JSON list of C-alpha atoms in Angstrom, two decimals:
[
{"chain": "A", "resi": 1222, "resn": "GLY", "atom": "CA", "xyz": [-101.68, 25.79, -138.67]},
{"chain": "A", "resi": 1223, "resn": "ALA", "atom": "CA", "xyz": [-99.67, 28.12, -136.49]},
{"chain": "A", "resi": 1224, "resn": "VAL", "atom": "CA", "xyz": [-101.43, 30.87, -134.57]},
{"chain": "A", "resi": 1225, "resn": "VAL", "atom": "CA", "xyz": [-100.42, 34.51, -134.55]},
{"chain": "A", "resi": 1226, "resn": "SER", "atom": "CA", "xyz": [-102.36, 36.98, -132.47]},
{"chain": "A", "resi": 1227, "resn": "GLN", "atom": "CA", "xyz": [-102.46, 40.76, -132.62]},
{"chain": "A", "resi": 1228, "resn": "HIS", "atom": "CA", "xyz": [-103.70, 43.32, -130.17]},
{"chain": "A", "resi": 1229, "resn": "PRO", "atom": "CA", "xyz": [-105.64, 45.52, -130.35]},
{"chain": "A", "resi": 1230, "resn": "SER", "atom": "CA", "xyz": [-107.85, 44.55, -133.28]},
{"chain": "A", "resi": 1231, "resn": "TRP", "atom": "CA", "xyz": [-108.80, 48.16, -133.78]},
{"chain": "A", "resi": 1232, "resn": "VAL", "atom": "CA", "xyz": [-107.86, 51.51, -132.31]},
{"chain": "A", "resi": 1233, "resn": "ILE", "atom": "CA", "xyz": [-109.00, 55.08, -132.77]},
{"chain": "A", "resi": 1234, "resn": "CYS", "atom": "CA", "xyz": [-106.69, 57.81, -131.58]},
{"chain": "A", "resi": 1235, "resn": "LYS", "atom": "CA", "xyz": [-106.20, 61.53, -131.82]},
{"chain": "A", "resi": 1236, "resn": "SER", "atom": "CA", "xyz": [-103.61, 63.06, -134.09]},
{"chain": "A", "resi": 1237, "resn": "GLY", "atom": "CA", "xyz": [-100.26, 63.42, -132.33]},
{"chain": "A", "resi": 1238, "resn": "THR", "atom": "CA", "xyz": [-100.65, 60.47, -129.99]},
{"chain": "A", "resi": 1239, "resn": "SER", "atom": "CA", "xyz": [-98.71, 57.21, -130.08]},
{"chain": "A", "resi": 1240, "resn": "VAL", "atom": "CA", "xyz": [-100.21, 53.78, -130.56]},
{"chain": "A", "resi": 1241, "resn": "LYS", "atom": "CA", "xyz": [-98.63, 50.43, -129.71]},
{"chain": "A", "resi": 1242, "resn": "ILE", "atom": "CA", "xyz": [-99.61, 47.24, -131.53]},
{"chain": "A", "resi": 1243, "resn": "GLU", "atom": "CA", "xyz": [-98.57, 43.82, -130.24]},
{"chain": "A", "resi": 1244, "resn": "CYS", "atom": "CA", "xyz": [-97.94, 40.72, -132.30]},
{"chain": "A", "resi": 1245, "resn": "ARG", "atom": "CA", "xyz": [-97.59, 37.34, -130.62]},
{"chain": "A", "resi": 1246, "resn": "SER", "atom": "CA", "xyz": [-96.81, 33.87, -131.88]},
{"chain": "A", "resi": 1247, "resn": "LEU", "atom": "CA", "xyz": [-98.92, 31.65, -129.65]},
{"chain": "A", "resi": 1248, "resn": "ASP", "atom": "CA", "xyz": [-97.68, 28.13, -130.30]},
{"chain": "A", "resi": 1249, "resn": "PHE", "atom": "CA", "xyz": [-94.23, 28.59, -131.79]},
{"chain": "A", "resi": 1250, "resn": "GLN", "atom": "CA", "xyz": [-91.16, 30.75, -131.38]},
{"chain": "A", "resi": 1251, "resn": "ALA", "atom": "CA", "xyz": [-90.33, 33.40, -133.94]},
{"chain": "A", "resi": 1252, "resn": "THR", "atom": "CA", "xyz": [-86.93, 35.02, -134.05]},
{"chain": "A", "resi": 1253, "resn": "THR", "atom": "CA", "xyz": [-88.22, 37.04, -136.96]},
{"chain": "A", "resi": 1254, "resn": "MET", "atom": "CA", "xyz": [-91.56, 38.72, -137.49]},
{"chain": "A", "resi": 1255, "resn": "PHE", "atom": "CA", "xyz": [-92.73, 40.99, -140.27]},
{"chain": "A", "resi": 1256, "resn": "TRP", "atom": "CA", "xyz": [-94.88, 44.10, -140.18]},
{"chain": "A", "resi": 1257, "resn": "TYR", "atom": "CA", "xyz": [-97.08, 45.04, -143.12]},
{"chain": "A", "resi": 1258, "resn": "ARG", "atom": "CA", "xyz": [-99.39, 47.91, -143.88]},
{"chain": "A", "resi": 1259, "resn": "GLN", "atom": "CA", "xyz": [-102.40, 47.50, -146.11]},
{"chain": "A", "resi": 1260, "resn": "PHE", "atom": "CA", "xyz": [-104.46, 50.37, -147.47]},
{"chain": "A", "resi": 1261, "resn": "PRO", "atom": "CA", "xyz": [-108.03, 49.69, -148.69]},
{"chain": "A", "resi": 1262, "resn": "LYS", "atom": "CA", "xyz": [-108.18, 47.58, -151.83]},
{"chain": "A", "resi": 1263, "resn": "GLN", "atom": "CA", "xyz": [-104.40, 47.37, -152.01]},
{"chain": "A", "resi": 1264, "resn": "SER", "atom": "CA", "xyz": [-101.78, 44.74, -151.48]},
{"chain": "A", "resi": 1265, "resn": "LEU", "atom": "CA", "xyz": [-99.67, 44.08, -148.42]},
{"chain": "A", "resi": 1266, "resn": "MET", "atom": "CA", "xyz": [-96.69, 46.40, -148.21]},
{"chain": "A", "resi": 1267, "resn": "LEU", "atom": "CA", "xyz": [-93.81, 45.24, -146.06]},
{"chain": "A", "resi": 1268, "resn": "MET", "atom": "CA", "xyz": [-92.76, 47.92, -143.59]},
{"chain": "A", "resi": 1269, "resn": "ALA", "atom": "CA", "xyz": [-90.05, 46.21, -141.60]},
{"chain": "A", "resi": 1270, "resn": "THR", "atom": "CA", "xyz": [-88.53, 42.97, -140.42]},
{"chain": "A", "resi": 1271, "resn": "SER", "atom": "CA", "xyz": [-88.45, 42.57, -136.66]},
{"chain": "A", "resi": 1272, "resn": "ASN", "atom": "CA", "xyz": [-85.49, 40.60, -135.29]},
{"chain": "A", "resi": 1273, "resn": "GLU", "atom": "CA", "xyz": [-85.36, 39.24, -131.77]},
{"chain": "A", "resi": 1274, "resn": "GLY", "atom": "CA", "xyz": [-82.34, 40.61, -129.97]},
{"chain": "A", "resi": 1275, "resn": "SER", "atom": "CA", "xyz": [-81.31, 43.08, -132.65]},
{"chain": "A", "resi": 1276, "resn": "LYS", "atom": "CA", "xyz": [-82.51, 46.12, -134.53]},
{"chain": "A", "resi": 1277, "resn": "ALA", "atom": "CA", "xyz": [-85.36, 45.93, -136.97]},
{"chain": "A", "resi": 1278, "resn": "THR", "atom": "CA", "xyz": [-84.72, 46.21, -140.69]},
{"chain": "A", "resi": 1279, "resn": "TYR", "atom": "CA", "xyz": [-86.87, 48.84, -142.36]},
{"chain": "A", "resi": 1280, "resn": "GLU", "atom": "CA", "xyz": [-87.95, 48.92, -145.98]},
{"chain": "A", "resi": 1281, "resn": "GLN", "atom": "CA", "xyz": [-87.06, 51.89, -148.10]},
{"chain": "A", "resi": 1282, "resn": "GLY", "atom": "CA", "xyz": [-89.31, 54.85, -147.43]},
{"chain": "A", "resi": 1283, "resn": "VAL", "atom": "CA", "xyz": [-90.43, 53.70, -143.98]},
{"chain": "A", "resi": 1284, "resn": "GLU", "atom": "CA", "xyz": [-89.42, 56.10, -141.21]},
{"chain": "A", "resi": 1285, "resn": "LYS", "atom": "CA", "xyz": [-87.76, 54.15, -138.43]},
{"chain": "A", "resi": 1286, "resn": "ASP", "atom": "CA", "xyz": [-88.26, 56.95, -135.93]},
{"chain": "A", "resi": 1287, "resn": "LYS", "atom": "CA", "xyz": [-91.96, 57.02, -136.63]},
{"chain": "A", "resi": 1288, "resn": "PHE", "atom": "CA", "xyz": [-92.58, 53.28, -136.63]},
{"chain": "A", "resi": 1289, "resn": "LEU", "atom": "CA", "xyz": [-90.70, 51.90, -133.65]},
{"chain": "A", "resi": 1290, "resn": "ILE", "atom": "CA", "xyz": [-90.29, 48.15, -133.55]},
{"chain": "A", "resi": 1291, "resn": "ASN", "atom": "CA", "xyz": [-89.23, 46.13, -130.54]},
{"chain": "A", "resi": 1292, "resn": "HIS", "atom": "CA", "xyz": [-88.84, 42.36, -130.59]},
{"chain": "A", "resi": 1293, "resn": "ALA", "atom": "CA", "xyz": [-88.86, 41.76, -126.87]},
{"chain": "A", "resi": 1294, "resn": "SER", "atom": "CA", "xyz": [-88.94, 37.98, -126.85]},
{"chain": "A", "resi": 1295, "resn": "LEU", "atom": "CA", "xyz": [-89.18, 34.96, -129.11]},
{"chain": "A", "resi": 1296, "resn": "THR", "atom": "CA", "xyz": [-92.97, 35.30, -129.14]},
{"chain": "A", "resi": 1297, "resn": "LEU", "atom": "CA", "xyz": [-93.60, 39.04, -129.05]},
{"chain": "A", "resi": 1298, "resn": "SER", "atom": "CA", "xyz": [-92.95, 41.95, -131.37]},
{"chain": "A", "resi": 1299, "resn": "THR", "atom": "CA", "xyz": [-94.43, 45.42, -130.96]},
{"chain": "A", "resi": 1300, "resn": "LEU", "atom": "CA", "xyz": [-94.96, 48.22, -133.44]},
{"chain": "A", "resi": 1301, "resn": "THR", "atom": "CA", "xyz": [-95.41, 51.72, -132.06]},
{"chain": "A", "resi": 1302, "resn": "VAL", "atom": "CA", "xyz": [-96.74, 54.39, -134.36]},
{"chain": "A", "resi": 1303, "resn": "THR", "atom": "CA", "xyz": [-95.41, 57.61, -132.86]},
{"chain": "A", "resi": 1304, "resn": "SER", "atom": "CA", "xyz": [-97.08, 60.99, -133.29]},
{"chain": "A", "resi": 1305, "resn": "ALA", "atom": "CA", "xyz": [-99.77, 59.43, -135.44]},
{"chain": "A", "resi": 1306, "resn": "HIS", "atom": "CA", "xyz": [-101.43, 61.48, -138.17]},
{"chain": "A", "resi": 1307, "resn": "PRO", "atom": "CA", "xyz": [-104.52, 60.79, -140.28]},
{"chain": "A", "resi": 1308, "resn": "GLU", "atom": "CA", "xyz": [-102.37, 59.53, -143.16]},
{"chain": "A", "resi": 1309, "resn": "ASP", "atom": "CA", "xyz": [-101.13, 56.75, -140.86]},
{"chain": "A", "resi": 1310, "resn": "SER", "atom": "CA", "xyz": [-104.65, 55.33, -140.75]},
{"chain": "A", "resi": 1311, "resn": "SER", "atom": "CA", "xyz": [-104.41, 51.86, -142.20]},
{"chain": "A", "resi": 1312, "resn": "PHE", "atom": "CA", "xyz": [-104.65, 48.12, -141.55]},
{"chain": "A", "resi": 1313, "resn": "TYR", "atom": "CA", "xyz": [-101.44, 46.93, -139.88]},
{"chain": "A", "resi": 1314, "resn": "ILE", "atom": "CA", "xyz": [-100.71, 43.19, -140.04]},
{"chain": "A", "resi": 1315, "resn": "CYS", "atom": "CA", "xyz": [-97.87, 41.19, -138.62]},
{"chain": "A", "resi": 1316, "resn": "SER", "atom": "CA", "xyz": [-96.68, 37.80, -139.71]},
{"chain": "A", "resi": 1317, "resn": "ALA", "atom": "CA", "xyz": [-94.27, 35.19, -138.46]},
{"chain": "A", "resi": 1318, "resn": "PRO", "atom": "CA", "xyz": [-92.55, 32.27, -140.15]},
{"chain": "A", "resi": 1319, "resn": "THR", "atom": "CA", "xyz": [-93.00, 28.94, -138.43]},
{"chain": "A", "resi": 1320, "resn": "SER", "atom": "CA", "xyz": [-89.63, 27.50, -139.24]},
{"chain": "A", "resi": 1321, "resn": "GLY", "atom": "CA", "xyz": [-88.09, 28.40, -135.90]},
{"chain": "A", "resi": 1322, "resn": "GLY", "atom": "CA", "xyz": [-85.58, 30.74, -137.42]},
{"chain": "A", "resi": 1323, "resn": "GLN", "atom": "CA", "xyz": [-84.53, 28.62, -140.35]},
{"chain": "A", "resi": 1324, "resn": "SER", "atom": "CA", "xyz": [-86.48, 30.32, -143.08]},
{"chain": "A", "resi": 1325, "resn": "ALA", "atom": "CA", "xyz": [-88.87, 33.15, -143.80]},
{"chain": "A", "resi": 1326, "resn": "ASP", "atom": "CA", "xyz": [-91.11, 30.75, -145.68]},
{"chain": "A", "resi": 1327, "resn": "THR", "atom": "CA", "xyz": [-94.56, 29.68, -144.60]},
{"chain": "A", "resi": 1328, "resn": "GLN", "atom": "CA", "xyz": [-95.59, 32.85, -142.87]},
{"chain": "A", "resi": 1329, "resn": "TYR", "atom": "CA", "xyz": [-98.74, 33.02, -140.83]},
{"chain": "A", "resi": 1330, "resn": "PHE", "atom": "CA", "xyz": [-100.48, 36.32, -140.36]},
{"chain": "A", "resi": 1331, "resn": "GLY", "atom": "CA", "xyz": [-102.03, 37.96, -137.36]},
{"chain": "A", "resi": 1332, "resn": "PRO", "atom": "CA", "xyz": [-105.63, 39.17, -137.59]},
{"chain": "A", "resi": 1333, "resn": "GLY", "atom": "CA", "xyz": [-104.53, 42.75, -138.17]},
{"chain": "A", "resi": 1334, "resn": "THR", "atom": "CA", "xyz": [-105.07, 46.05, -136.39]},
{"chain": "A", "resi": 1335, "resn": "ARG", "atom": "CA", "xyz": [-107.28, 48.72, -137.89]},
{"chain": "A", "resi": 1336, "resn": "LEU", "atom": "CA", "xyz": [-105.81, 52.11, -136.94]},
{"chain": "A", "resi": 1337, "resn": "THR", "atom": "CA", "xyz": [-107.88, 55.24, -137.39]},
{"chain": "A", "resi": 1338, "resn": "VAL", "atom": "CA", "xyz": [-106.27, 58.56, -136.57]},
{"chain": "A", "resi": 1339, "resn": "LEU", "atom": "CA", "xyz": [-108.65, 61.47, -136.15]},
{"chain": "B", "resi": 798, "resn": "GLY", "atom": "CA", "xyz": [-85.29, 43.31, -156.00]},
{"chain": "B", "resi": 799, "resn": "GLU", "atom": "CA", "xyz": [-88.10, 40.91, -156.74]},
{"chain": "B", "resi": 800, "resn": "ASN", "atom": "CA", "xyz": [-91.16, 42.12, -158.64]},
{"chain": "B", "resi": 801, "resn": "VAL", "atom": "CA", "xyz": [-94.37, 40.10, -158.77]},
{"chain": "B", "resi": 802, "resn": "GLU", "atom": "CA", "xyz": [-97.08, 40.85, -161.30]},
{"chain": "B", "resi": 803, "resn": "GLN", "atom": "CA", "xyz": [-100.56, 39.37, -160.82]},
{"chain": "B", "resi": 804, "resn": "HIS", "atom": "CA", "xyz": [-103.47, 39.12, -163.26]},
{"chain": "B", "resi": 805, "resn": "PRO", "atom": "CA", "xyz": [-106.33, 39.64, -163.50]},
{"chain": "B", "resi": 806, "resn": "SER", "atom": "CA", "xyz": [-107.12, 42.26, -160.89]},
{"chain": "B", "resi": 807, "resn": "THR", "atom": "CA", "xyz": [-110.74, 41.13, -160.79]},
{"chain": "B", "resi": 808, "resn": "LEU", "atom": "CA", "xyz": [-112.33, 37.88, -161.86]},
{"chain": "B", "resi": 809, "resn": "SER", "atom": "CA", "xyz": [-116.03, 37.04, -161.92]},
{"chain": "B", "resi": 810, "resn": "VAL", "atom": "CA", "xyz": [-117.20, 33.47, -162.44]},
{"chain": "B", "resi": 811, "resn": "GLN", "atom": "CA", "xyz": [-120.36, 31.46, -162.03]},
{"chain": "B", "resi": 812, "resn": "GLU", "atom": "CA", "xyz": [-120.59, 28.89, -159.28]},
{"chain": "B", "resi": 813, "resn": "GLY", "atom": "CA", "xyz": [-119.15, 25.61, -160.48]},
{"chain": "B", "resi": 814, "resn": "ASP", "atom": "CA", "xyz": [-116.82, 27.20, -163.02]},
{"chain": "B", "resi": 815, "resn": "SER", "atom": "CA", "xyz": [-113.05, 27.14, -162.74]},
{"chain": "B", "resi": 816, "resn": "ALA", "atom": "CA", "xyz": [-110.95, 30.19, -161.90]},
{"chain": "B", "resi": 817, "resn": "VAL", "atom": "CA", "xyz": [-107.32, 30.78, -162.84]},
{"chain": "B", "resi": 818, "resn": "ILE", "atom": "CA", "xyz": [-105.09, 33.52, -161.45]},
{"chain": "B", "resi": 819, "resn": "LYS", "atom": "CA", "xyz": [-101.64, 34.07, -162.91]},
{"chain": "B", "resi": 820, "resn": "CYS", "atom": "CA", "xyz": [-98.47, 35.59, -161.49]},
{"chain": "B", "resi": 821, "resn": "THR", "atom": "CA", "xyz": [-95.05, 36.29, -162.92]},
{"chain": "B", "resi": 822, "resn": "TYR", "atom": "CA", "xyz": [-91.88, 37.01, -161.01]},
{"chain": "B", "resi": 823, "resn": "SER", "atom": "CA", "xyz": [-88.64, 38.66, -161.97]},
{"chain": "B", "resi": 824, "resn": "ASP", "atom": "CA", "xyz": [-85.94, 37.13, -159.76]},
{"chain": "B", "resi": 825, "resn": "SER", "atom": "CA", "xyz": [-84.84, 33.74, -161.07]},
{"chain": "B", "resi": 826, "resn": "ALA", "atom": "CA", "xyz": [-83.46, 32.98, -157.59]},
{"chain": "B", "resi": 827, "resn": "SER", "atom": "CA", "xyz": [-86.98, 32.90, -156.13]},
{"chain": "B", "resi": 828, "resn": "ASN", "atom": "CA", "xyz": [-87.86, 29.41, -155.00]},
{"chain": "B", "resi": 829, "resn": "TYR", "atom": "CA", "xyz": [-90.93, 29.68, -152.78]},
{"chain": "B", "resi": 830, "resn": "PHE", "atom": "CA", "xyz": [-94.38, 30.71, -154.01]},
{"chain": "B", "resi": 831, "resn": "PRO", "atom": "CA", "xyz": [-97.32, 30.87, -151.60]},
{"chain": "B", "resi": 832, "resn": "TRP", "atom": "CA", "xyz": [-100.90, 31.88, -152.29]},
{"chain": "B", "resi": 833, "resn": "TYR", "atom": "CA", "xyz": [-103.00, 33.69, -149.73]},
{"chain": "B", "resi": 834, "resn": "LYS", "atom": "CA", "xyz": [-106.75, 34.23, -149.52]},
{"chain": "B", "resi": 835, "resn": "GLN", "atom": "CA", "xyz": [-107.98, 37.35, -147.76]},
{"chain": "B", "resi": 836, "resn": "GLU", "atom": "CA", "xyz": [-111.59, 38.04, -146.92]},
{"chain": "B", "resi": 837, "resn": "LEU", "atom": "CA", "xyz": [-112.67, 41.60, -146.27]},
{"chain": "B", "resi": 838, "resn": "GLY", "atom": "CA", "xyz": [-111.21, 42.95, -143.03]},
{"chain": "B", "resi": 839, "resn": "LYS", "atom": "CA", "xyz": [-109.52, 39.67, -142.15]},
{"chain": "B", "resi": 840, "resn": "ARG", "atom": "CA", "xyz": [-106.04, 38.26, -142.16]},
{"chain": "B", "resi": 841, "resn": "PRO", "atom": "CA", "xyz": [-104.48, 36.68, -145.25]},
{"chain": "B", "resi": 842, "resn": "GLN", "atom": "CA", "xyz": [-104.66, 32.90, -144.97]},
{"chain": "B", "resi": 843, "resn": "LEU", "atom": "CA", "xyz": [-102.21, 30.57, -146.64]},
{"chain": "B", "resi": 844, "resn": "ILE", "atom": "CA", "xyz": [-104.14, 28.27, -148.94]},
{"chain": "B", "resi": 845, "resn": "ILE", "atom": "CA", "xyz": [-101.38, 26.54, -150.87]},
{"chain": "B", "resi": 846, "resn": "ASP", "atom": "CA", "xyz": [-97.71, 26.96, -151.62]},
{"chain": "B", "resi": 847, "resn": "ILE", "atom": "CA", "xyz": [-95.15, 25.47, -153.97]},
{"chain": "B", "resi": 848, "resn": "ARG", "atom": "CA", "xyz": [-91.40, 25.28, -154.00]},
{"chain": "B", "resi": 849, "resn": "SER", "atom": "CA", "xyz": [-89.25, 25.39, -157.09]},
{"chain": "B", "resi": 850, "resn": "ASN", "atom": "CA", "xyz": [-88.36, 21.72, -157.00]},
{"chain": "B", "resi": 851, "resn": "VAL", "atom": "CA", "xyz": [-91.89, 20.74, -158.07]},
{"chain": "B", "resi": 852, "resn": "GLY", "atom": "CA", "xyz": [-94.04, 21.80, -161.01]},
{"chain": "B", "resi": 853, "resn": "GLU", "atom": "CA", "xyz": [-97.52, 21.26, -159.60]},
{"chain": "B", "resi": 854, "resn": "LYS", "atom": "CA", "xyz": [-99.23, 20.81, -156.28]},
{"chain": "B", "resi": 855, "resn": "LYS", "atom": "CA", "xyz": [-102.85, 19.98, -155.57]},
{"chain": "B", "resi": 856, "resn": "ASP", "atom": "CA", "xyz": [-105.09, 20.20, -152.53]},
{"chain": "B", "resi": 857, "resn": "GLN", "atom": "CA", "xyz": [-108.67, 19.19, -153.22]},
{"chain": "B", "resi": 858, "resn": "ARG", "atom": "CA", "xyz": [-110.18, 21.92, -155.45]},
{"chain": "B", "resi": 859, "resn": "ILE", "atom": "CA", "xyz": [-107.05, 24.06, -155.41]},
{"chain": "B", "resi": 860, "resn": "ALA", "atom": "CA", "xyz": [-103.91, 23.56, -157.46]},
{"chain": "B", "resi": 861, "resn": "VAL", "atom": "CA", "xyz": [-100.82, 25.60, -158.18]},
{"chain": "B", "resi": 862, "resn": "THR", "atom": "CA", "xyz": [-98.52, 25.19, -161.16]},
{"chain": "B", "resi": 863, "resn": "LEU", "atom": "CA", "xyz": [-95.03, 26.58, -161.56]},
{"chain": "B", "resi": 864, "resn": "ASN", "atom": "CA", "xyz": [-93.03, 27.19, -164.71]},
{"chain": "B", "resi": 865, "resn": "LYS", "atom": "CA", "xyz": [-89.52, 28.15, -163.63]},
{"chain": "B", "resi": 866, "resn": "THR", "atom": "CA", "xyz": [-88.28, 28.71, -167.15]},
{"chain": "B", "resi": 867, "resn": "ALA", "atom": "CA", "xyz": [-90.98, 31.25, -167.90]},
{"chain": "B", "resi": 868, "resn": "LYS", "atom": "CA", "xyz": [-90.96, 32.51, -164.31]},
{"chain": "B", "resi": 869, "resn": "HIS", "atom": "CA", "xyz": [-94.66, 32.26, -163.80]},
{"chain": "B", "resi": 870, "resn": "PHE", "atom": "CA", "xyz": [-97.00, 30.39, -161.50]},
{"chain": "B", "resi": 871, "resn": "SER", "atom": "CA", "xyz": [-100.76, 30.04, -161.43]},
{"chain": "B", "resi": 872, "resn": "LEU", "atom": "CA", "xyz": [-103.55, 29.26, -159.00]},
{"chain": "B", "resi": 873, "resn": "HIS", "atom": "CA", "xyz": [-106.36, 27.04, -160.24]},
{"chain": "B", "resi": 874, "resn": "ILE", "atom": "CA", "xyz": [-109.63, 26.70, -158.37]},
{"chain": "B", "resi": 875, "resn": "THR", "atom": "CA", "xyz": [-112.11, 24.17, -159.70]},
{"chain": "B", "resi": 876, "resn": "GLU", "atom": "CA", "xyz": [-115.84, 23.86, -158.94]},
{"chain": "B", "resi": 877, "resn": "THR", "atom": "CA", "xyz": [-115.89, 27.33, -157.46]},
{"chain": "B", "resi": 878, "resn": "GLN", "atom": "CA", "xyz": [-118.31, 28.13, -154.65]},
{"chain": "B", "resi": 879, "resn": "PRO", "atom": "CA", "xyz": [-119.62, 31.47, -153.37]},
{"chain": "B", "resi": 880, "resn": "GLU", "atom": "CA", "xyz": [-117.44, 31.10, -150.28]},
{"chain": "B", "resi": 881, "resn": "ASP", "atom": "CA", "xyz": [-114.39, 31.19, -152.54]},
{"chain": "B", "resi": 882, "resn": "SER", "atom": "CA", "xyz": [-115.15, 34.88, -153.10]},
{"chain": "B", "resi": 883, "resn": "ALA", "atom": "CA", "xyz": [-112.21, 36.86, -151.67]},
{"chain": "B", "resi": 884, "resn": "VAL", "atom": "CA", "xyz": [-109.01, 38.60, -152.65]},
{"chain": "B", "resi": 885, "resn": "TYR", "atom": "CA", "xyz": [-106.20, 36.24, -153.58]},
{"chain": "B", "resi": 886, "resn": "PHE", "atom": "CA", "xyz": [-102.55, 37.24, -153.35]},
{"chain": "B", "resi": 887, "resn": "CYS", "atom": "CA", "xyz": [-99.57, 35.47, -154.83]},
{"chain": "B", "resi": 888, "resn": "ALA", "atom": "CA", "xyz": [-96.11, 35.98, -153.42]},
{"chain": "B", "resi": 889, "resn": "ALA", "atom": "CA", "xyz": [-92.53, 34.98, -154.05]},
{"chain": "B", "resi": 890, "resn": "SER", "atom": "CA", "xyz": [-89.36, 34.74, -152.03]},
{"chain": "B", "resi": 891, "resn": "ILE", "atom": "CA", "xyz": [-85.87, 33.38, -152.47]},
{"chain": "B", "resi": 892, "resn": "GLY", "atom": "CA", "xyz": [-86.10, 31.46, -149.25]},
{"chain": "B", "resi": 893, "resn": "GLY", "atom": "CA", "xyz": [-83.87, 31.67, -146.26]},
{"chain": "B", "resi": 894, "resn": "TYR", "atom": "CA", "xyz": [-84.64, 34.91, -144.53]},
{"chain": "B", "resi": 895, "resn": "SER", "atom": "CA", "xyz": [-85.63, 36.79, -147.62]},
{"chain": "B", "resi": 896, "resn": "THR", "atom": "CA", "xyz": [-88.95, 38.57, -147.44]},
{"chain": "B", "resi": 897, "resn": "LEU", "atom": "CA", "xyz": [-92.12, 37.76, -149.33]},
{"chain": "B", "resi": 898, "resn": "THR", "atom": "CA", "xyz": [-92.95, 40.01, -152.27]},
{"chain": "B", "resi": 899, "resn": "PHE", "atom": "CA", "xyz": [-96.67, 40.12, -152.92]},
{"chain": "B", "resi": 900, "resn": "GLY", "atom": "CA", "xyz": [-98.63, 40.61, -156.10]},
{"chain": "B", "resi": 901, "resn": "LYS", "atom": "CA", "xyz": [-101.32, 43.28, -156.12]},
{"chain": "B", "resi": 902, "resn": "GLY", "atom": "CA", "xyz": [-104.13, 40.83, -155.60]},
{"chain": "B", "resi": 903, "resn": "THR", "atom": "CA", "xyz": [-107.09, 39.43, -157.52]},
{"chain": "B", "resi": 904, "resn": "MET", "atom": "CA", "xyz": [-110.63, 39.96, -156.35]},
{"chain": "B", "resi": 905, "resn": "LEU", "atom": "CA", "xyz": [-112.53, 36.78, -157.14]},
{"chain": "B", "resi": 906, "resn": "LEU", "atom": "CA", "xyz": [-116.32, 36.97, -157.18]},
{"chain": "B", "resi": 907, "resn": "VAL", "atom": "CA", "xyz": [-118.26, 33.72, -157.47]},
{"chain": "B", "resi": 908, "resn": "SER", "atom": "CA", "xyz": [-121.92, 34.23, -158.30]},
{"chain": "B", "resi": 909, "resn": "PRO", "atom": "CA", "xyz": [-124.50, 31.61, -157.28]}
]
């Protein structure tokens, strides 16, 4: 299957700092990537759709100024959590469809980033 | 928008038994239904998917069935093994660039 990487795998930061998470598609191009947040023992909640060359689309209730998304190339999307607070502590996972821009089907997930804000 | 309900939330079986997880969806336009397996602290992994032009798909011990009329689909795991223990998520999308809507997950525990 397709490979999606994420970096870092975990990060601990102080309240008020910003954290950048990278998501890369290693063996395919992705004009679209998705960012999810997962709290313990809960399902995956879509935060935003990252679009290469245009603005991200945010789900209702997700603050676009707090969760900055940049889709810099066909293989890289970044999520920056600005002014992080303890309630932002969560497991952040990205995914990418392998269809080369034809469909959002068949998404492959990155390994996730565990963010802990002290 | 799409709403996906998943049952049960937890499922305990003995090794060798079968396990069935059921999902219903609300949007009749949905046409793609993947199942993901997630082990603790790891990424969700696609284990099987089905599109609305077929009613059943099988891959070794795993099968998925789809009833478009009733708007429900199910995951069947036969001859369960302890390594099948994980959280399983169903999802639905209407294809194209629509997003996946996930169910709340089922924690499957297979006891030796």
